[in-house]
Coordinates of C-alpha atoms in Angstrom, one line a residue:
Chain A
M1 CA 84.6 74.4 109.8
K2 CA 87.1 77.2 109.4
V3 CA 87.3 81.1 108.6
Q4 CA 90.2 83.0 106.7
I5 CA 90.2 86.4 107.3
L6 CA 90.9 88.6 104.1
G7 CA 90.5 92.0 105.5
N8 CA 89.2 93.8 108.8
N9 CA 89.8 97.0 108.4
S10 CA 87.1 99.9 108.8
G11 CA 86.2 102.2 106.0
G12 CA 88.6 104.6 106.3
L13 CA 92.1 103.7 104.2
F14 CA 95.0 102.7 105.6
I15 CA 98.1 100.9 104.6
K16 CA 98.4 97.8 106.8
R17 CA 94.9 96.4 106.5
H18 CA 91.9 95.7 103.7
F19 CA 88.7 96.0 103.8
S20 CA 86.0 93.8 105.0
A21 CA 86.0 90.4 103.5
Q22 CA 86.6 86.8 104.4
V23 CA 85.7 82.9 103.7
V24 CA 83.7 80.4 105.9
Q25 CA 85.7 77.0 104.5
L26 CA 83.5 73.8 105.3
E27 CA 84.9 71.1 103.2
G28 CA 85.4 71.7 99.9
R29 CA 82.9 74.8 100.0
R30 CA 83.3 78.1 100.2
Y31 CA 81.3 81.0 101.7
L32 CA 82.3 84.8 101.0
I33 CA 81.3 87.3 103.8
D34 CA 81.2 91.1 102.3
C35 CA 83.7 92.2 99.2
G36 CA 85.6 95.9 100.2
E37 CA 87.4 96.5 97.0
G38 CA 90.5 94.5 96.7
T39 CA 88.9 91.8 97.5
Q40 CA 89.8 89.8 94.4
M41 CA 93.3 90.3 94.7
Q42 CA 92.8 88.8 98.6
I43 CA 91.4 86.1 96.9
V44 CA 94.3 85.5 94.8
K45 CA 96.6 86.2 97.2
Y46 CA 95.8 83.7 99.6
K47 CA 94.7 81.1 97.3
V48 CA 90.9 80.5 98.1
K49 CA 89.9 78.9 94.8
F50 CA 87.8 81.1 92.8
E51 CA 85.1 77.6 91.1
R52 CA 84.5 77.2 94.7
I53 CA 82.9 80.4 95.6
H54 CA 79.2 79.8 94.9
H55 CA 78.3 81.8 97.6
I56 CA 78.6 85.5 98.3
F57 CA 77.1 87.5 101.6
I58 CA 76.5 91.1 101.6
S59 CA 76.5 92.8 105.0
H60 CA 75.2 96.0 104.2
L61 CA 75.6 98.4 100.9
H62 CA 78.8 100.7 102.6
G63 CA 81.5 101.0 100.2
D64 CA 84.4 99.1 102.2
H65 CA 82.1 95.8 102.0
V66 CA 80.8 95.9 98.6
L67 CA 82.7 97.9 96.3
G68 CA 84.8 94.7 95.2
L69 CA 81.9 92.7 93.7
V70 CA 81.6 94.0 90.8
G71 CA 85.5 93.5 89.8
L72 CA 84.9 89.7 91.6
I73 CA 81.9 89.1 89.0
S74 CA 84.0 90.4 86.5
S75 CA 87.2 88.0 87.0
F76 CA 84.8 85.0 87.4
T77 CA 82.9 86.1 83.8
M78 CA 86.6 86.4 82.6
R79 CA 87.4 82.7 83.7
L80 CA 84.4 81.6 81.8
R81 CA 82.6 80.6 84.9
K82 CA 79.4 78.4 84.2
A83 CA 78.3 77.8 87.8
P84 CA 75.7 80.1 89.0
L85 CA 76.6 82.6 92.1
D86 CA 74.0 83.1 94.9
V87 CA 74.4 86.7 96.1
Y88 CA 72.7 87.9 99.5
G89 CA 72.3 91.5 100.5
P90 CA 70.2 94.5 101.3
D91 CA 67.7 96.2 99.4
G92 CA 69.6 97.9 96.1
L93 CA 71.9 95.2 95.8
K94 CA 70.2 94.3 92.6
R95 CA 70.6 98.0 91.2
F96 CA 73.9 98.4 92.4
L97 CA 74.7 94.8 90.4
E98 CA 72.8 95.8 86.9
V99 CA 73.6 99.3 86.5
Q100 CA 77.6 98.7 87.1
F101 CA 76.7 95.2 84.8
E102 CA 75.3 97.6 82.3
L103 CA 77.7 100.6 82.1
C104 CA 80.7 98.3 82.5
S105 CA 79.5 96.4 79.7
V106 CA 79.9 93.3 81.8
R107 CA 78.5 90.2 79.7
L108 CA 78.3 87.4 82.2
S109 CA 79.1 83.8 81.4
F110 CA 77.1 82.6 83.9
E111 CA 73.8 83.3 86.1
V112 CA 74.0 85.9 89.1
R113 CA 70.7 85.0 91.4
V114 CA 70.8 88.3 93.8
H115 CA 68.5 87.3 96.9
I116 CA 67.8 90.5 98.8
V117 CA 67.7 90.1 102.8
S118 CA 65.3 91.5 105.2
C119 CA 67.0 93.7 108.1
T120 CA 64.7 93.8 110.3
Q121 CA 63.7 90.4 110.4
S122 CA 66.1 86.7 110.5
A123 CA 65.5 84.4 107.7
L124 CA 67.0 80.8 106.7
L125 CA 68.7 81.5 103.2
V126 CA 70.4 78.1 102.8
D127 CA 69.2 74.9 104.0
D128 CA 70.9 71.6 102.8
D129 CA 72.6 68.5 103.8
M130 CA 75.6 69.9 105.5
I131 CA 74.7 74.2 106.4
E132 CA 72.4 76.4 107.9
I133 CA 72.6 79.5 106.9
S134 CA 70.5 82.8 108.6
T135 CA 70.3 86.2 109.2
I136 CA 71.2 88.3 112.2
P137 CA 69.4 91.6 112.3
L138 CA 72.4 94.4 113.1
K139 CA 71.8 98.1 114.1
H140 CA 73.7 100.6 112.0
R141 CA 73.6 103.7 110.1
V142 CA 72.0 101.9 107.0
P143 CA 70.3 98.2 106.7
A144 CA 72.7 95.8 108.0
V145 CA 73.0 92.1 108.4
G146 CA 75.4 89.8 110.1
Y147 CA 75.0 85.7 108.9
L148 CA 75.0 82.7 110.9
F149 CA 76.0 79.8 109.7
R150 CA 75.5 76.7 111.7
S151 CA 77.1 72.7 110.4
K152 CA 74.7 69.7 110.5
P153 CA 76.1 66.4 111.8
A154 CA 77.2 64.2 108.5
K155 CA 74.4 62.0 107.6
L156 CA 77.0 59.0 107.2
L157 CA 79.8 58.4 109.8
N158 CA 83.4 57.9 108.3
L159 CA 85.7 54.5 108.4
R160 CA 88.8 54.9 110.5
P161 CA 91.6 54.3 108.3
D162 CA 92.9 51.1 106.5
V163 CA 89.8 48.9 108.3
V164 CA 88.6 47.5 104.9
P165 CA 91.2 45.1 104.2
A166 CA 91.9 44.3 108.4
Y167 CA 88.6 43.2 108.9
G168 CA 87.9 42.4 105.3
L169 CA 84.9 44.5 105.1
S170 CA 82.0 43.7 101.9
I171 CA 80.6 46.6 100.2
E172 CA 77.4 45.5 102.3
Q173 CA 79.5 45.9 106.0
I174 CA 81.1 49.3 104.4
K175 CA 77.8 50.7 103.7
A176 CA 76.3 49.1 107.2
A177 CA 79.2 50.8 109.0
K178 CA 78.9 54.3 107.6
A179 CA 75.3 54.3 108.5
G180 CA 76.3 53.3 112.3
Q181 CA 74.6 50.1 111.8
D182 CA 76.2 46.8 113.7
V183 CA 79.0 44.5 111.3
F184 CA 79.8 41.3 112.5
D185 CA 83.4 39.7 111.8
A186 CA 83.2 36.1 110.3
N187 CA 82.7 34.2 113.4
G188 CA 79.8 36.0 114.0
T189 CA 81.2 38.1 116.6
L190 CA 80.2 42.4 117.1
I191 CA 83.1 44.3 115.5
A192 CA 82.8 47.4 117.9
P193 CA 82.0 50.4 116.3
D194 CA 84.4 52.4 117.7
L195 CA 87.2 50.1 115.6
L196 CA 85.8 51.0 112.5
T197 CA 84.6 54.7 112.4
L198 CA 85.4 58.1 113.7
P199 CA 83.7 59.8 116.0
I200 CA 81.3 62.0 114.6
K201 CA 82.4 65.7 114.3
P202 CA 79.9 68.3 116.3
T203 CA 78.4 70.6 114.4
V204 CA 79.4 74.1 115.0
A205 CA 78.1 77.9 114.6
Y206 CA 79.8 80.6 113.1
A207 CA 78.5 84.5 113.6
Y208 CA 79.7 87.3 111.6
C209 CA 78.4 90.5 112.8
S210 CA 79.5 93.4 111.2
D211 CA 78.6 96.8 111.2
T212 CA 76.7 97.3 113.9
A213 CA 76.8 99.1 117.4
Y214 CA 75.8 97.0 120.6
S215 CA 72.5 95.6 120.1
E216 CA 70.4 93.2 122.2
K217 CA 68.7 91.7 119.4
V218 CA 72.4 90.3 118.2
V219 CA 72.9 89.0 121.5
E220 CA 69.8 86.7 121.4
S221 CA 70.7 86.3 117.9
V222 CA 74.6 84.5 118.8
R223 CA 73.3 82.8 121.8
G224 CA 76.0 79.6 122.1
V225 CA 77.6 80.2 119.0
D226 CA 81.5 78.5 119.5
L227 CA 82.9 81.6 117.6
L228 CA 81.3 85.1 117.2
Y229 CA 83.4 87.9 115.0
H230 CA 82.0 91.1 116.3
E231 CA 82.9 94.2 114.6
A232 CA 85.0 96.6 117.3
T233 CA 85.8 99.3 115.2
F234 CA 86.7 101.6 118.7
L235 CA 88.1 101.8 122.0
E236 CA 85.9 103.2 124.9
K237 CA 87.9 106.4 124.4
A238 CA 86.0 106.9 121.2
R239 CA 82.3 106.2 122.4
A240 CA 81.1 109.6 121.3
R241 CA 82.1 108.4 117.6
A242 CA 81.5 105.1 117.8
T243 CA 77.7 106.4 118.6
E244 CA 77.5 108.8 115.8
T245 CA 78.7 106.4 113.6
G246 CA 76.8 103.5 114.2
H247 CA 79.8 101.2 115.6
S248 CA 80.8 99.1 118.4
T249 CA 83.7 99.7 120.8
A250 CA 85.7 96.4 122.4
V251 CA 83.7 96.4 125.2
D252 CA 80.3 96.2 123.5
A253 CA 81.5 92.9 121.8
A254 CA 82.9 92.1 124.5
N255 CA 79.6 92.2 126.4
V256 CA 77.5 90.8 123.8
A257 CA 80.2 87.8 123.7
Q258 CA 79.7 87.3 127.4
K259 CA 76.1 87.8 127.7
A260 CA 75.4 85.2 124.5
G261 CA 77.3 82.7 126.4
V262 CA 79.8 82.2 123.3
K263 CA 83.0 79.8 123.3
R264 CA 85.0 82.3 121.3
L265 CA 85.1 86.2 119.9
I266 CA 86.9 87.7 117.3
L267 CA 87.5 91.5 116.6
G268 CA 87.0 92.8 113.2
H269 CA 86.7 96.1 111.6
L270 CA 89.6 97.8 113.3
S271 CA 89.9 102.1 112.8
G272 CA 92.5 102.8 110.4
R273 CA 93.7 105.0 113.8
Y274 CA 94.5 101.6 115.4
D275 CA 98.2 100.3 114.3
D276 CA 96.8 96.9 116.6
W277 CA 94.5 95.5 118.9
E278 CA 96.0 95.6 121.8
L279 CA 94.3 98.3 123.5
H280 CA 91.3 96.7 121.9
L281 CA 91.9 93.2 124.2
A282 CA 93.2 95.3 127.1
E283 CA 89.4 96.4 127.3
A284 CA 87.7 93.8 126.2
R285 CA 89.5 90.3 128.3
P286 CA 88.3 92.0 131.8
I287 CA 84.7 91.1 130.2
F288 CA 85.7 88.2 128.3
A289 CA 88.7 86.6 128.5
E290 CA 88.4 84.4 124.9
T291 CA 88.5 87.5 123.3
Y292 CA 90.9 88.1 120.2
G293 CA 91.7 90.0 117.5
T294 CA 92.0 89.1 114.2
E295 CA 94.8 89.0 111.3
E296 CA 94.7 89.1 107.7
G297 CA 95.1 86.0 106.2
E298 CA 94.5 84.0 109.7
N299 CA 92.6 81.1 109.8
Y300 CA 90.3 80.9 112.8
E301 CA 88.9 76.8 113.3
L302 CA 85.9 75.5 114.7
Chain B
M1 CA 106.4 116.6 84.0
K2 CA 106.9 113.0 85.7
V3 CA 104.5 110.4 84.8
Q4 CA 104.1 107.5 87.7
I5 CA 102.6 104.1 86.8
L6 CA 100.4 102.7 89.5
G7 CA 99.1 100.1 87.0
N8 CA 99.4 98.6 83.9
N9 CA 97.9 95.4 83.7
S10 CA 95.4 94.1 81.7
G11 CA 91.2 93.1 83.1
G12 CA 92.6 89.9 83.6
L13 CA 93.0 89.6 87.4
F14 CA 97.0 88.9 88.2
I15 CA 98.8 88.6 91.5
K16 CA 101.7 90.3 90.1
R17 CA 100.2 93.6 88.7
H18 CA 97.4 96.0 90.0
F19 CA 94.8 97.5 87.0
S20 CA 95.4 100.8 84.8
A21 CA 96.0 104.4 86.8
Q22 CA 98.9 106.6 86.6
V23 CA 99.9 109.7 87.7
V24 CA 101.1 113.0 85.7
Q25 CA 103.0 115.4 88.1
L26 CA 103.5 119.0 86.9
E27 CA 104.7 121.1 89.6
G28 CA 102.5 120.8 92.5
R29 CA 100.0 119.4 90.4
R30 CA 98.8 116.0 90.3
Y31 CA 96.4 114.4 87.6
L32 CA 94.9 111.1 88.0
I33 CA 94.6 108.7 84.9
D34 CA 91.9 106.0 84.7
C35 CA 91.2 104.3 88.6
G36 CA 90.9 100.9 88.4
E37 CA 89.6 98.2 91.4
G38 CA 92.8 99.2 94.4
T39 CA 93.8 102.3 92.9
Q40 CA 93.3 104.4 96.8
M41 CA 95.3 102.0 97.9
Q42 CA 98.2 102.2 95.2
I43 CA 97.6 106.2 95.5
V44 CA 98.9 105.5 99.6
K45 CA 101.4 102.8 98.5
Y46 CA 103.3 105.4 96.5
K47 CA 102.9 108.3 98.4
V48 CA 101.0 110.7 96.2
K49 CA 98.9 113.4 98.1
F50 CA 95.5 112.9 98.3
E51 CA 94.8 116.5 98.0
R52 CA 96.5 117.3 95.2
I53 CA 94.6 115.7 93.0
H54 CA 92.0 118.0 91.4
H55 CA 91.4 115.9 88.1
I56 CA 90.6 112.7 86.7
F57 CA 90.5 111.7 83.6
I58 CA 89.0 108.3 83.0
S59 CA 89.3 106.7 78.9
H60 CA 86.6 104.4 79.4
L61 CA 83.9 102.1 81.4
H62 CA 85.5 98.8 81.5
G63 CA 85.9 97.8 84.9
D64 CA 89.7 97.7 85.4
H65 CA 89.9 101.3 84.1
V66 CA 87.0 102.7 86.8
L67 CA 86.3 100.3 89.6
G68 CA 88.8 102.1 92.0
L69 CA 86.9 105.5 91.4
V70 CA 83.6 105.3 93.9
G71 CA 86.2 104.4 96.6
L72 CA 88.5 107.1 95.9
I73 CA 86.3 109.4 96.1
S74 CA 84.7 108.0 99.8
S75 CA 88.0 107.6 101.0
F76 CA 88.5 111.8 99.8
T77 CA 85.2 112.4 101.7
M78 CA 86.2 110.4 104.7
R79 CA 89.4 113.5 105.0
L80 CA 86.6 115.5 104.7
R81 CA 88.4 117.1 101.6
K82 CA 86.1 120.7 100.5
A83 CA 88.3 121.2 96.9
P84 CA 86.0 120.2 93.7
L85 CA 87.2 117.8 91.8
D86 CA 86.6 117.7 88.3
V87 CA 85.9 113.6 86.8
Y88 CA 86.0 113.8 82.9
G89 CA 85.4 110.9 80.8
P90 CA 82.7 109.0 78.8
D91 CA 78.8 108.6 78.6
G92 CA 77.7 107.2 81.6
L93 CA 80.3 107.9 83.5
K94 CA 77.7 110.7 86.0
R95 CA 75.4 107.5 86.4
F96 CA 78.0 105.5 86.8
L97 CA 78.8 107.9 90.3
E98 CA 75.2 108.9 90.7
V99 CA 73.7 105.3 91.6
Q100 CA 76.6 104.2 93.6
F101 CA 76.8 107.7 95.6
E102 CA 73.2 106.8 96.3
L103 CA 73.0 102.9 97.3
C104 CA 76.5 103.0 98.9
S105 CA 75.2 106.4 101.1
V106 CA 78.4 108.2 100.2
R107 CA 77.4 111.3 101.7
L108 CA 79.9 114.0 99.7
S109 CA 82.1 116.8 101.2
F110 CA 83.1 118.1 98.2
E111 CA 81.8 119.0 94.8
V112 CA 82.7 115.8 92.4
R113 CA 82.0 117.8 88.5
V114 CA 81.5 115.1 85.5
H115 CA 82.2 116.1 82.5
I116 CA 81.0 113.7 79.9
V117 CA 83.6 113.7 76.9
S118 CA 83.0 112.7 73.4
C119 CA 84.9 109.5 72.0
T120 CA 84.9 110.5 68.5
Q121 CA 86.3 114.5 67.9
S122 CA 89.3 115.8 70.4
A123 CA 88.1 118.4 72.5
L124 CA 90.3 120.2 74.9
L125 CA 89.5 120.2 78.7
V126 CA 92.1 122.0 80.5
D127 CA 93.7 125.1 79.0
D128 CA 95.2 127.5 82.0
D129 CA 98.9 128.6 82.4
M130 CA 100.5 125.3 83.1
I131 CA 98.7 122.8 80.8
E132 CA 96.5 122.3 78.0
I133 CA 94.9 118.7 78.2
S134 CA 92.7 117.6 75.6
T135 CA 91.2 114.1 73.6
I136 CA 92.3 111.5 71.9
P137 CA 89.7 109.2 70.5
L138 CA 90.3 106.0 70.8
K139 CA 89.0 102.4 68.8
H140 CA 88.0 99.9 71.5
R141 CA 85.1 97.6 71.9
V142 CA 83.7 100.4 73.8
P143 CA 83.8 104.3 73.7
A144 CA 86.8 105.7 74.9
V145 CA 89.1 108.5 74.8
G146 CA 93.1 108.7 75.7
Y147 CA 94.7 112.0 76.9
L148 CA 97.4 114.4 75.6
F149 CA 99.3 116.5 78.4
R150 CA 100.8 119.5 76.5
S151 CA 103.0 121.9 79.1
K152 CA 103.1 125.5 78.6
P153 CA 106.2 127.7 79.0
A154 CA 106.4 129.3 82.5
K155 CA 105.3 132.9 82.1
L156 CA 107.6 133.9 84.9
L157 CA 111.5 132.9 84.7
N158 CA 113.1 131.9 88.2
L159 CA 115.8 133.2 89.6
R160 CA 119.6 131.8 90.3
P161 CA 120.2 130.7 94.0
D162 CA 121.8 133.4 96.0
V163 CA 121.3 135.9 93.1
V164 CA 119.2 138.5 95.3
P165 CA 121.9 139.0 97.9
A166 CA 125.0 138.4 95.6
Y167 CA 123.5 141.7 92.9
G168 CA 121.3 143.4 95.8
L169 CA 118.6 143.5 93.9
S170 CA 115.7 145.4 95.0
I171 CA 112.0 143.9 94.8
E172 CA 111.5 145.8 91.4
Q173 CA 114.8 144.5 90.0
I174 CA 113.3 140.8 90.8
K175 CA 109.8 141.0 89.1
A176 CA 111.7 142.5 85.8
A177 CA 114.7 139.9 86.1
K178 CA 111.4 137.6 86.1
A179 CA 109.5 138.8 83.4
G180 CA 112.9 138.5 81.2
Q181 CA 113.8 142.5 81.3
D182 CA 117.0 143.8 81.6
V183 CA 118.2 144.5 84.9
F184 CA 121.4 147.0 85.7
D185 CA 123.6 146.8 88.5
A186 CA 124.8 150.1 90.6
N187 CA 127.0 151.3 87.9
G188 CA 124.5 150.9 85.4
T189 CA 126.1 148.0 83.8
L190 CA 123.5 146.0 82.5
I191 CA 123.5 142.3 84.3
A192 CA 123.9 139.4 81.4
P193 CA 120.1 137.8 82.1
D194 CA 121.9 134.4 81.3
L195 CA 123.9 135.2 85.2
L196 CA 120.7 135.7 87.0
T197 CA 117.6 133.8 85.9
L198 CA 117.3 129.4 84.8
P199 CA 117.3 128.6 80.5
I200 CA 113.3 128.3 80.6
K201 CA 111.9 124.7 80.8
P202 CA 110.8 123.2 77.4
T203 CA 107.4 122.5 77.3
V204 CA 106.8 118.8 76.8
A205 CA 103.8 116.4 75.4
Y206 CA 102.8 113.0 77.3
A207 CA 99.9 110.9 75.6
Y208 CA 98.1 108.1 77.0
C209 CA 96.4 105.7 74.8
S210 CA 94.9 102.9 76.8
D211 CA 93.0 101.0 75.8
T212 CA 92.8 101.0 72.0
A213 CA 93.4 98.8 68.5
Y214 CA 95.5 100.6 66.1
S215 CA 94.5 103.2 64.8
E216 CA 95.5 106.2 62.5
K217 CA 93.5 108.7 64.0
V218 CA 95.9 107.9 67.2
V219 CA 98.8 108.7 65.3
E220 CA 97.9 111.9 63.5
S221 CA 96.5 113.0 67.6
V222 CA 100.0 112.0 69.5
R223 CA 102.4 113.3 66.3
G224 CA 105.6 114.6 68.1
V225 CA 105.1 114.0 71.8
D226 CA 108.1 113.6 74.0
L227 CA 106.4 110.5 75.6
L228 CA 103.5 107.8 74.7
Y229 CA 101.9 105.3 76.7
H230 CA 100.2 102.7 74.2
E231 CA 98.4 100.0 75.5
A232 CA 99.9 96.2 74.4
T233 CA 98.2 94.0 75.1
F234 CA 99.3 91.0 73.5
L235 CA 102.1 89.7 71.6
E236 CA 101.8 89.1 67.9
K237 CA 101.1 85.5 68.1
A238 CA 97.6 86.6 69.9
R239 CA 97.0 88.9 67.0
A240 CA 93.7 87.2 66.6
R241 CA 92.9 87.8 70.7
A242 CA 94.1 91.6 70.1
T243 CA 91.8 92.0 67.3
E244 CA 88.5 90.7 68.6
T245 CA 88.7 92.5 72.1
G246 CA 89.7 96.3 70.6
H247 CA 93.8 95.6 72.0
S248 CA 96.8 96.0 70.7
T249 CA 99.9 94.0 70.0
A250 CA 103.5 95.4 70.8
V251 CA 104.0 95.8 67.2
D252 CA 100.8 98.2 66.7
A253 CA 102.7 100.2 69.5
A254 CA 105.9 100.3 67.8
N255 CA 103.8 101.2 64.5
V256 CA 102.2 104.2 66.2
A257 CA 105.1 105.5 67.8
Q258 CA 107.2 105.1 64.5
K259 CA 104.9 106.4 62.3
A260 CA 104.1 109.6 64.8
G261 CA 107.2 109.9 65.6
V262 CA 107.4 110.4 69.1
K263 CA 110.9 110.1 71.2
R264 CA 109.8 107.9 74.0
L265 CA 107.4 104.9 73.7
I266 CA 106.5 103.2 77.0
L267 CA 104.2 99.8 76.9
G268 CA 101.1 99.6 79.1
H269 CA 98.1 97.4 79.9
L270 CA 100.0 93.8 79.6
S271 CA 97.8 90.5 79.3
G272 CA 98.0 88.3 82.2
R273 CA 99.2 85.4 80.7
Y274 CA 102.4 87.7 80.2
D275 CA 105.5 88.0 83.6
D276 CA 106.8 90.9 82.1
W277 CA 107.8 92.7 79.0
E278 CA 110.5 90.9 77.5
L279 CA 108.8 90.0 74.5
H280 CA 107.0 92.5 73.4
L281 CA 110.0 94.2 73.8
A282 CA 111.7 92.2 71.3
E283 CA 108.9 92.6 69.2
A284 CA 108.3 96.5 69.1
R285 CA 112.2 97.5 69.0
P286 CA 112.9 96.8 65.9
I287 CA 110.1 98.8 64.6
F288 CA 111.1 101.7 67.2
A289 CA 113.8 101.6 69.2
E290 CA 113.1 103.7 72.1
T291 CA 110.3 101.2 73.4
Y292 CA 110.0 100.0 77.2
G293 CA 107.7 98.7 79.4
T294 CA 106.5 100.3 82.3
E295 CA 107.1 98.9 85.9
E296 CA 104.3 99.8 88.9
G297 CA 106.0 102.3 90.8
E298 CA 108.8 104.3 88.2
N299 CA 108.6 107.1 87.4
Y300 CA 108.8 108.3 83.2
E301 CA 110.7 111.9 83.2
L302 CA 109.9 114.6 80.3

């Protein structure tokens, strides 16, 4: 699993950074989280393939998280997309889309399936052969949810390169090896499984939490994840502003990471009043050493 | 008067160009025409002062002309704007804004006055001491209008530099000179008006026509303007597509300019299938020599 940041600025317009959007990559799949104004341009800039996006997850209906959605869907339609698109988000999202589709005469070339999510109780949204995706109720001025991505163990093992000719494996032997069953050579000797197949990839978990004030419920929801993206709009000096606007400081984010025992914390949703993450890291790392600031275009591997 | 292009691409997303938006400048005033997604970033990039924008003119409700409007207004509000904003555009614009303000919890810090314009009959929208702004009915798939900006002669003349100390002018003499009245020196000799005041600036007219198919009505509306921005989405080779989508070719735009006897034509709303204006100019200039392709960030002086 890999996360690529398309935008990590807060709502205040700032020339150096874009509004919230990111892509979770798992094998050939691309899951888009949030879609601030300009996201479709960022998607093209960072060469994310449009046709790989089948799911979009909106955290809340503030403009910096959602105003790029109608433009992106319009561009899907202009490219004559056929595959349905599942869009998840809080109450109001359906009307937000429908009214704009109507007024802007967007004639969809594909089905947009809007799924309204609860912002008070966690729910499992996607559960297939590769991934589980569920919501994380957040604590913001308006109803908001984060999203938790948990990969599943692969059902079949991957063969090491060149083992098929090297051992002269038959189709049945290949199937057995991939299924983790014993395979014997022509002399009837067991071929050590490690020689045939690659080690199984560990399952990983990624949590996206933006926008939110510090919340114990979030701590519970993200316990032990490999990577946590938590908003850290402000520094401690702006604590009053953070409280007033329902946002977190770098210290809040670090406290969530530390209490939840996550492996790594990346900070996002930086206020336009700050040029970079330097001061945020100085406040967060004494609490949680494995803290990093996100940068646009960067990939974070799990 | 000066026109600065912020975006001149058609609706098809293209990495090299932005969606429709431009700024008409007259003295300290800034009039924004159209507001595609990303316009607020372009405004910051090209250092257009937010607080100078008091009027926004929307040509029609297709996404590439209007999807940046709620983001821009949200940013005005985040900067605690107090001055009212007049927004002009076709029917539906009020609901477009109100539904998004409601769903995205935009709490305006200033008054947004929406003026719905007719798309079938020309109307005078603004008429003050400096400018007249009226609509130009266009011919598109959805109701659409262009806008005609006509400067007025200055009521007062401007003094030449340093004439006040040079002639020892009194306040009354300054007022008289600026009003175009005779001014006499200490010996009672008339000071030639040309020595005191600058030549009066000629009035100028600018017409914005996008999106539209070729229309005789447009020819009538833009007769004799100094500068005409006319969309030229396609080349002749794509004539069928132009007809189908209610757009113009470079030849259409040149025919409008030639028949209307305008001074200069600038082309806009270029389809993403074209890299630059080279082929459009080759088709347009044999019909109307004073044709130019617009470039993002460029200023066109009248």
